[in-house]
Tab-separated table of C-alpha atoms in Angstrom:
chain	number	residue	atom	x	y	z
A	1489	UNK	CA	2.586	-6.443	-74.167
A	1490	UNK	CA	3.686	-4.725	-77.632
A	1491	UNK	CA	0.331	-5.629	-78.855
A	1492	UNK	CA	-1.625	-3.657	-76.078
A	1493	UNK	CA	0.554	-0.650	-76.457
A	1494	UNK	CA	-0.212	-0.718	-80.285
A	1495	UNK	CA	-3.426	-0.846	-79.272
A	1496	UNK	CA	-3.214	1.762	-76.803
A	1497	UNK	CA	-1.943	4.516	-79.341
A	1498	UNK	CA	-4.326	3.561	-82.537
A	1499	UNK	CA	-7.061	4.211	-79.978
A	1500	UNK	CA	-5.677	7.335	-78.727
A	1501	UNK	CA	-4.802	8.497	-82.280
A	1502	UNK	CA	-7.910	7.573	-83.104
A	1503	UNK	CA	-9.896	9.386	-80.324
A	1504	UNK	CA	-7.820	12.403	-81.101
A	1505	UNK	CA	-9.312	12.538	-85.028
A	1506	UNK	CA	-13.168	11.924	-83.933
A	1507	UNK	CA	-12.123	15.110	-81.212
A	1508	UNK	CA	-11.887	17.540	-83.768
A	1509	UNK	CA	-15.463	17.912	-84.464
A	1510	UNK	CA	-16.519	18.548	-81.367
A	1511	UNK	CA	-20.261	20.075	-81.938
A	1512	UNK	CA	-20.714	16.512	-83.529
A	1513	UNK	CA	-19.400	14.632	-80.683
A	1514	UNK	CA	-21.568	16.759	-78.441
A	1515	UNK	CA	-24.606	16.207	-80.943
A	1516	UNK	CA	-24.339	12.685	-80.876
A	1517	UNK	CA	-23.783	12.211	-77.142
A	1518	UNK	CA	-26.892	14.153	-76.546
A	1519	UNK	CA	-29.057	12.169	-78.994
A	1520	UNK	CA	-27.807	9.033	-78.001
A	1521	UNK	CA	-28.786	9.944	-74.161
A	1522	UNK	CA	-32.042	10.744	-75.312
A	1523	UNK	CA	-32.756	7.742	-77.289
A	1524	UNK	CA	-31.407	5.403	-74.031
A	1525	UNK	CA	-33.543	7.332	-71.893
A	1526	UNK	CA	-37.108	7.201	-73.647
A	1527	UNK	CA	-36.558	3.122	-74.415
A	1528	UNK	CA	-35.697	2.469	-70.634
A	1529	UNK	CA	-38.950	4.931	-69.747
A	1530	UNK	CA	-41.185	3.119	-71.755
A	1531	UNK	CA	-40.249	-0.253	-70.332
A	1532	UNK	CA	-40.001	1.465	-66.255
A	1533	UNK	CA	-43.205	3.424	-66.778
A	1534	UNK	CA	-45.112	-0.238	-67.138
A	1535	UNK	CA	-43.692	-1.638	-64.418
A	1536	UNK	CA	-44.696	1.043	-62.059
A	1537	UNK	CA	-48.473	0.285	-63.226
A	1538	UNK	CA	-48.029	-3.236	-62.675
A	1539	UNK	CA	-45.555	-3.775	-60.066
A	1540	UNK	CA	-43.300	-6.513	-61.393
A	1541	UNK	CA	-42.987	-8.841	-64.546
A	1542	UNK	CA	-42.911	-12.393	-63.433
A	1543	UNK	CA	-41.500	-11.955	-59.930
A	1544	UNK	CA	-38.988	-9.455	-61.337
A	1545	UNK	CA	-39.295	-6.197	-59.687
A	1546	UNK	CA	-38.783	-2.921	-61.333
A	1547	UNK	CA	-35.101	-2.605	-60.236
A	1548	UNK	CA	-33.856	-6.043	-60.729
A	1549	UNK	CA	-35.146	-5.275	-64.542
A	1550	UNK	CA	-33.120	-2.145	-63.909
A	1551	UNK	CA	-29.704	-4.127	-62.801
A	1552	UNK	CA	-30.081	-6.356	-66.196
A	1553	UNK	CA	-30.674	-3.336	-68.155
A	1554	UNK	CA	-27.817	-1.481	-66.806
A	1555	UNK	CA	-25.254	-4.226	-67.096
A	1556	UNK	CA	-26.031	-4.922	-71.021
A	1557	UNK	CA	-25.664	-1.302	-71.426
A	1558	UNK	CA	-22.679	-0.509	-70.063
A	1559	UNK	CA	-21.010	-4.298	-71.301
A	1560	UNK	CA	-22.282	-3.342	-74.903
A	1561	UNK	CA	-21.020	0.549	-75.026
A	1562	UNK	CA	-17.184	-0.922	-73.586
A	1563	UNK	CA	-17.601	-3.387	-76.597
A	1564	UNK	CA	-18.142	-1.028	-79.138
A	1565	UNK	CA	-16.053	1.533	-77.497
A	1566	UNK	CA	-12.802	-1.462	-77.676
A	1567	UNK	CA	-13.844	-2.805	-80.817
A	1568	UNK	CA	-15.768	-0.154	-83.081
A	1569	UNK	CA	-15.559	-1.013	-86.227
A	1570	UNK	CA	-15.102	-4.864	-85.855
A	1571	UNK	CA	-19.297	-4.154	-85.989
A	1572	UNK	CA	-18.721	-2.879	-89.228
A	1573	UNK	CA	-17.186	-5.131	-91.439
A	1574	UNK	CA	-19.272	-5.054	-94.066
A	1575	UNK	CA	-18.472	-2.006	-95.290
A	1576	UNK	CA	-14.539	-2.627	-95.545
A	1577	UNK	CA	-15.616	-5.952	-97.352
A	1578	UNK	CA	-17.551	-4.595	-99.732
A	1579	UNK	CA	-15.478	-0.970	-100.664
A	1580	UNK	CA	-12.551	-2.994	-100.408
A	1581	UNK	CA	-10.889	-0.763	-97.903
A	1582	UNK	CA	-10.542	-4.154	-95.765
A	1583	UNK	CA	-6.925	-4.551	-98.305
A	1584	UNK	CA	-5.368	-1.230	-97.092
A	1585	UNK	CA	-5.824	-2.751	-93.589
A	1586	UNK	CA	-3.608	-6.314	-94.863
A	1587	UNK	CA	-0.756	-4.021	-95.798
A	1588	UNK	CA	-0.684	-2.237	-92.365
A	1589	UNK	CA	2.407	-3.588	-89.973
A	1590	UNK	CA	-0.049	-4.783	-86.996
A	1591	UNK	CA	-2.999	-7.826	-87.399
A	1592	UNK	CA	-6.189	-7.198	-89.445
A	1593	UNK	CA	-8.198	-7.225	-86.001
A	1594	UNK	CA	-6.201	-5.165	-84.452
A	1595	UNK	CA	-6.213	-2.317	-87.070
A	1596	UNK	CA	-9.841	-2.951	-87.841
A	1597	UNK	CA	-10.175	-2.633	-83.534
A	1598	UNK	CA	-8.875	0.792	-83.617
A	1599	UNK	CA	-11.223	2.703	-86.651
A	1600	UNK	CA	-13.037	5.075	-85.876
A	1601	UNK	CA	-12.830	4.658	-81.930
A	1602	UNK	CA	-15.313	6.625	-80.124
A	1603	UNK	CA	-15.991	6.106	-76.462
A	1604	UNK	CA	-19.412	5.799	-76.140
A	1605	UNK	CA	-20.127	8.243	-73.079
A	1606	UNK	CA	-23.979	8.595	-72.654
A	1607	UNK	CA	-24.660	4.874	-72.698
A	1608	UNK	CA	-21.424	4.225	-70.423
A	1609	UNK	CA	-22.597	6.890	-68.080
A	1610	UNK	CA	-26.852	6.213	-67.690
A	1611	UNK	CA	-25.384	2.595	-67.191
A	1612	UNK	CA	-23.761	3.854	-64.027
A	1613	UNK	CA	-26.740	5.652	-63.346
A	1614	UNK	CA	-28.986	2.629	-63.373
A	1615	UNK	CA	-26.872	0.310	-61.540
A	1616	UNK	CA	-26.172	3.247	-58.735
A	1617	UNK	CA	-30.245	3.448	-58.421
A	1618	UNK	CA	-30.757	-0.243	-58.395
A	1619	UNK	CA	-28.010	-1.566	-56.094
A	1620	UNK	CA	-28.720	1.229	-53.713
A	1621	UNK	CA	-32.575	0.110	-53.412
A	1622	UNK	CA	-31.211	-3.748	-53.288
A	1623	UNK	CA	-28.754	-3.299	-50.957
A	1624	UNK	CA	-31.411	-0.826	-48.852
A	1625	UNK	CA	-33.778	-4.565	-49.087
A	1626	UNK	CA	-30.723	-6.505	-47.923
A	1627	UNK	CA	-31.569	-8.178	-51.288
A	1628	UNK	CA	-27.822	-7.933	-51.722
A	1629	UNK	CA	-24.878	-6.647	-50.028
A	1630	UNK	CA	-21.496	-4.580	-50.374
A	1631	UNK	CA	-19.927	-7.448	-52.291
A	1632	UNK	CA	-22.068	-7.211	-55.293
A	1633	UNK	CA	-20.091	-4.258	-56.308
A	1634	UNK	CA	-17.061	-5.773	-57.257
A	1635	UNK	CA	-18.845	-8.813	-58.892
A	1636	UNK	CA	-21.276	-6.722	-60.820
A	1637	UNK	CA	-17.553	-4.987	-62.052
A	1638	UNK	CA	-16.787	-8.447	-63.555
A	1639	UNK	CA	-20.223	-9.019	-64.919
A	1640	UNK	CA	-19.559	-6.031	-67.131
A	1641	UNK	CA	-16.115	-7.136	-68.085
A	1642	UNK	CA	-16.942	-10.905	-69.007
A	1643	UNK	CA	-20.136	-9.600	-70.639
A	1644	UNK	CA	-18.279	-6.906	-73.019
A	1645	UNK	CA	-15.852	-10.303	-73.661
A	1646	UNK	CA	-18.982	-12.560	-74.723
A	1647	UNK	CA	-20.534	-9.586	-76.779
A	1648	UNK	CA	-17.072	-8.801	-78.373
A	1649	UNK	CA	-16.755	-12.895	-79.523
A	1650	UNK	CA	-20.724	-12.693	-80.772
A	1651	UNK	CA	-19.686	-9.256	-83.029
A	1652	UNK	CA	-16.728	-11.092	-84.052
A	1653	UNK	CA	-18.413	-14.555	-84.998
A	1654	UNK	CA	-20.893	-12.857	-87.088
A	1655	UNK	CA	-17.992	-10.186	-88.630
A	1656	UNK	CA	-16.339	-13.216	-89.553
A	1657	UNK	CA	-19.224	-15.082	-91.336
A	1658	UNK	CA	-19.025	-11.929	-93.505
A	1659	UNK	CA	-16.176	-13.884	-95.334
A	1660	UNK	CA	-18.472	-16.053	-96.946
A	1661	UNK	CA	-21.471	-14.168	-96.911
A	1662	UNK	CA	-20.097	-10.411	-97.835
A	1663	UNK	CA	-23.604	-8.800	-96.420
A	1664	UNK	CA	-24.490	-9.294	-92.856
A	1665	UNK	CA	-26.286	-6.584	-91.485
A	1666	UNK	CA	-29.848	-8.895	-91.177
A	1667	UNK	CA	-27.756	-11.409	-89.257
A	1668	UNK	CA	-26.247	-8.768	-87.064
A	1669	UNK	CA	-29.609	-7.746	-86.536
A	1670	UNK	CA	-30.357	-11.142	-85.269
A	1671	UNK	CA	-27.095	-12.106	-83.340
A	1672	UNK	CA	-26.456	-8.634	-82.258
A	1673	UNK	CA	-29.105	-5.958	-82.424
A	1674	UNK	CA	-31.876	-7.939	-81.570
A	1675	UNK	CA	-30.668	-10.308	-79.193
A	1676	UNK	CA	-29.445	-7.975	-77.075
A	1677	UNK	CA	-32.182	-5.833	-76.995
A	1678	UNK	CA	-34.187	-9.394	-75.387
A	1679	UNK	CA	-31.518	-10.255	-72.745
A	1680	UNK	CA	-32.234	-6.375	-71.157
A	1681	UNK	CA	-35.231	-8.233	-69.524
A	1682	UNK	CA	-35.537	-11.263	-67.574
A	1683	UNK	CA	-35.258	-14.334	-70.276
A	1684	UNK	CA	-38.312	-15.908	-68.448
A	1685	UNK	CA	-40.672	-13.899	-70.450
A	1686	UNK	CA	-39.459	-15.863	-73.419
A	1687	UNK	CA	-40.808	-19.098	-74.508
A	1688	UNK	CA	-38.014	-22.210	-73.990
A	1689	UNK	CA	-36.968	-22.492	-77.572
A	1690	UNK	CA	-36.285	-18.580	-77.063
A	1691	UNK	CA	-34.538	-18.978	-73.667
A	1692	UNK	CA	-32.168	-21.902	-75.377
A	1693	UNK	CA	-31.073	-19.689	-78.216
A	1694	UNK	CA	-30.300	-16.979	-76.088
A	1695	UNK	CA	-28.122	-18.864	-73.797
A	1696	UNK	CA	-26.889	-21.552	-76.467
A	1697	UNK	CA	-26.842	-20.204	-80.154
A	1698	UNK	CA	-26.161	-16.389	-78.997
A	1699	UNK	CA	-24.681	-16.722	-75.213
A	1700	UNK	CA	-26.440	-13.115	-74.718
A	1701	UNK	CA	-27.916	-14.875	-71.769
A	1702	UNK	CA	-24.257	-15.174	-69.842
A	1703	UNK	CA	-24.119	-10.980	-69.942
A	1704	UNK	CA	-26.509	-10.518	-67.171
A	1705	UNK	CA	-29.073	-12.973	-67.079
A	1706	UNK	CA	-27.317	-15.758	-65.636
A	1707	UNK	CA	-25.159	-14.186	-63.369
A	1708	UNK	CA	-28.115	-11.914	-61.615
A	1709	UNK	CA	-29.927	-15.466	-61.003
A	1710	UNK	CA	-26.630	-15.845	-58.130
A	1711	UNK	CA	-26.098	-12.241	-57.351
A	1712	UNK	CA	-29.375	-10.834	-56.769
A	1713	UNK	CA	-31.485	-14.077	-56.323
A	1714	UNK	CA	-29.015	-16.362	-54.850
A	1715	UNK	CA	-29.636	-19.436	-56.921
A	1716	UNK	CA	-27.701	-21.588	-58.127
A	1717	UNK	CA	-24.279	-21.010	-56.421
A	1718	UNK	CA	-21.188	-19.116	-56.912
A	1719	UNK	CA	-21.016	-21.803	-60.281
A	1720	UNK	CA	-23.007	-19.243	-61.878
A	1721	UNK	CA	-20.536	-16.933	-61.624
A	1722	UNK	CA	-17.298	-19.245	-62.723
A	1723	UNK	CA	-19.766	-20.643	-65.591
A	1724	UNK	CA	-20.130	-17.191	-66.776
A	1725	UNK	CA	-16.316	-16.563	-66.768
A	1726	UNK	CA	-15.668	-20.265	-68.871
A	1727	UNK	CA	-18.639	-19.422	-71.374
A	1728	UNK	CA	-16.349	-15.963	-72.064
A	1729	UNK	CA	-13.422	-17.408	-72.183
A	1730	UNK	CA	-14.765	-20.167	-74.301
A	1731	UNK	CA	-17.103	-17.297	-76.610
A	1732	UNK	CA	-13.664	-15.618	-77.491
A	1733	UNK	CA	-11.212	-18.723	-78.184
A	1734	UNK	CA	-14.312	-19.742	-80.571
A	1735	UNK	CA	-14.976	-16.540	-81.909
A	1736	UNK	CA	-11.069	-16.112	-82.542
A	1737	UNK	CA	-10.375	-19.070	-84.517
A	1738	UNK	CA	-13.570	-18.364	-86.689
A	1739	UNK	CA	-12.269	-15.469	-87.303
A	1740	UNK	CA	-8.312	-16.590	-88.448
A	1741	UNK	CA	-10.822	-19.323	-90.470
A	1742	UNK	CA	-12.518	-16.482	-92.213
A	1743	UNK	CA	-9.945	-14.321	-93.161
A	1744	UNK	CA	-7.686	-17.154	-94.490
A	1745	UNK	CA	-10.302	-17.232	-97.015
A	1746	UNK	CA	-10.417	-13.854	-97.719
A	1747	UNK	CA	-10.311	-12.923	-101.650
A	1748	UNK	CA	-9.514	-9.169	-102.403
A	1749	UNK	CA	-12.107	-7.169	-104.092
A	1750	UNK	CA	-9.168	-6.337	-106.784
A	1751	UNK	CA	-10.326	-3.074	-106.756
């Protein structure tokens, strides 16, 4: 319980310092809206010549899409700077944070917190259109709502334990922004779509090697196609649950090795 109200109040101090230039929180918000808006156009504006992808329809691709968004912008809202790593390895600034009173992942949790509003909020805004088309289909009912809520909470867990996992194999390998791009970047960018439009040895990776898969993928197989069960659902829950206890001792692994830059 201490720990969460130390959390709490870094984040709030936090918030409080990235408030104070406001024309650059405004600035940033706007751009990032725009940038969200014109990817997700690109993809919707070929599905409306085509119809569907596979069997997926236009606003089943618009569920997944929604889901990662909003799971990824709570991760990086919780965690910000837990993404970047790198830089506190190689400045050395990551030494300041041993000598704080609180845990290394708990300071390194409350940098430079931001809470990332326009890809929180056209999240909303996608789900809103999609479920209210589903549920207009009787493709799915008034229960999905509170499922879909812990969709987004187990997938911000599993993307928090994949940006931890590869921040921790920064221990060894000081430079990881290509793997990021790989394990973070990149892979989620594929799980917005259905993974059937991936080749198997694609598929495996993204539900094996990076459990991207378990954010939406999965889960929508049960909730909006009704296959496999409600052990879609629990398996989801164990693979987060099993995501963080991995990514967690990695990451007590990694920094037990940690060698100061002496600088």
């Amino acid at each position: 319980m201490m720990s969460v109200k130390l959390y709490l109040l870094l984040i709030r101090a936090s918030l409080r310092s990235r408030m104070q230039y406001k024309f650059n929180f405004l600035f940033s918000v706007v751009m990032a809206s725009c940038i969200q808006v014109s990817e997700f156009l690109m993809v919707a504006l070929v599905m409306m010549r085509f119809g569907n992808i596979k069997g997926w329809t236009l606003y089943e691709v618009c569920y997944l899409y929604g889901v990662m968004m909003i799971s990824k912008a709570i991760y990086r809202t919780l965690a910000s700077d837990v993404h970047h790593l790198e830089k506190y390895l190689l400045s050395g600034d990551l030494d300041a944070l041993l000598t704080r009173p609180v845990p290394v992942l708990l300071a390194l949790m409350t940098q430079n917190s931001r809470v990332l509003f326009a890809e929180i909020g056209q999240g909303i805004v996608l789900l809103v259109i999609s479920m209210r088309v589903l549920m207009a289909k009787g493709q799915i009912e008034w229960s999905a709502v509170p499922l879909t809520a812990l969709m987004i909470c187990t997938g911000a867990v599993i993307l928090f334990a994949i940006g931890l996992a590869t921040a921790a194999a920064g221990f060894w390998l000081t430079r990881i922004e290509s793997l990021q791009n790989m394990t973070e970047d990149a892979s989620q960018t594929a799980a917005r779509y259905p993974l059937t439009l991936y080749p198997k040895w694609l598929q495996g990776a993204l539900l094996v090697l990076v459990p991207v898969g378990f954010v939406n993928y999965i889960p929508t197989l049960y909730l909006l196609r009704h296959e496999g069960g409600i052990g879609m659902l629990l398996g989801t829950v164990g693979v987060a649950c099993a995501a963080l206890w991995l990514a967690m001792r990695f990451w007590k692994l990694g920094l037990s090795r940690y060698q100061s830059t002496g600088s």
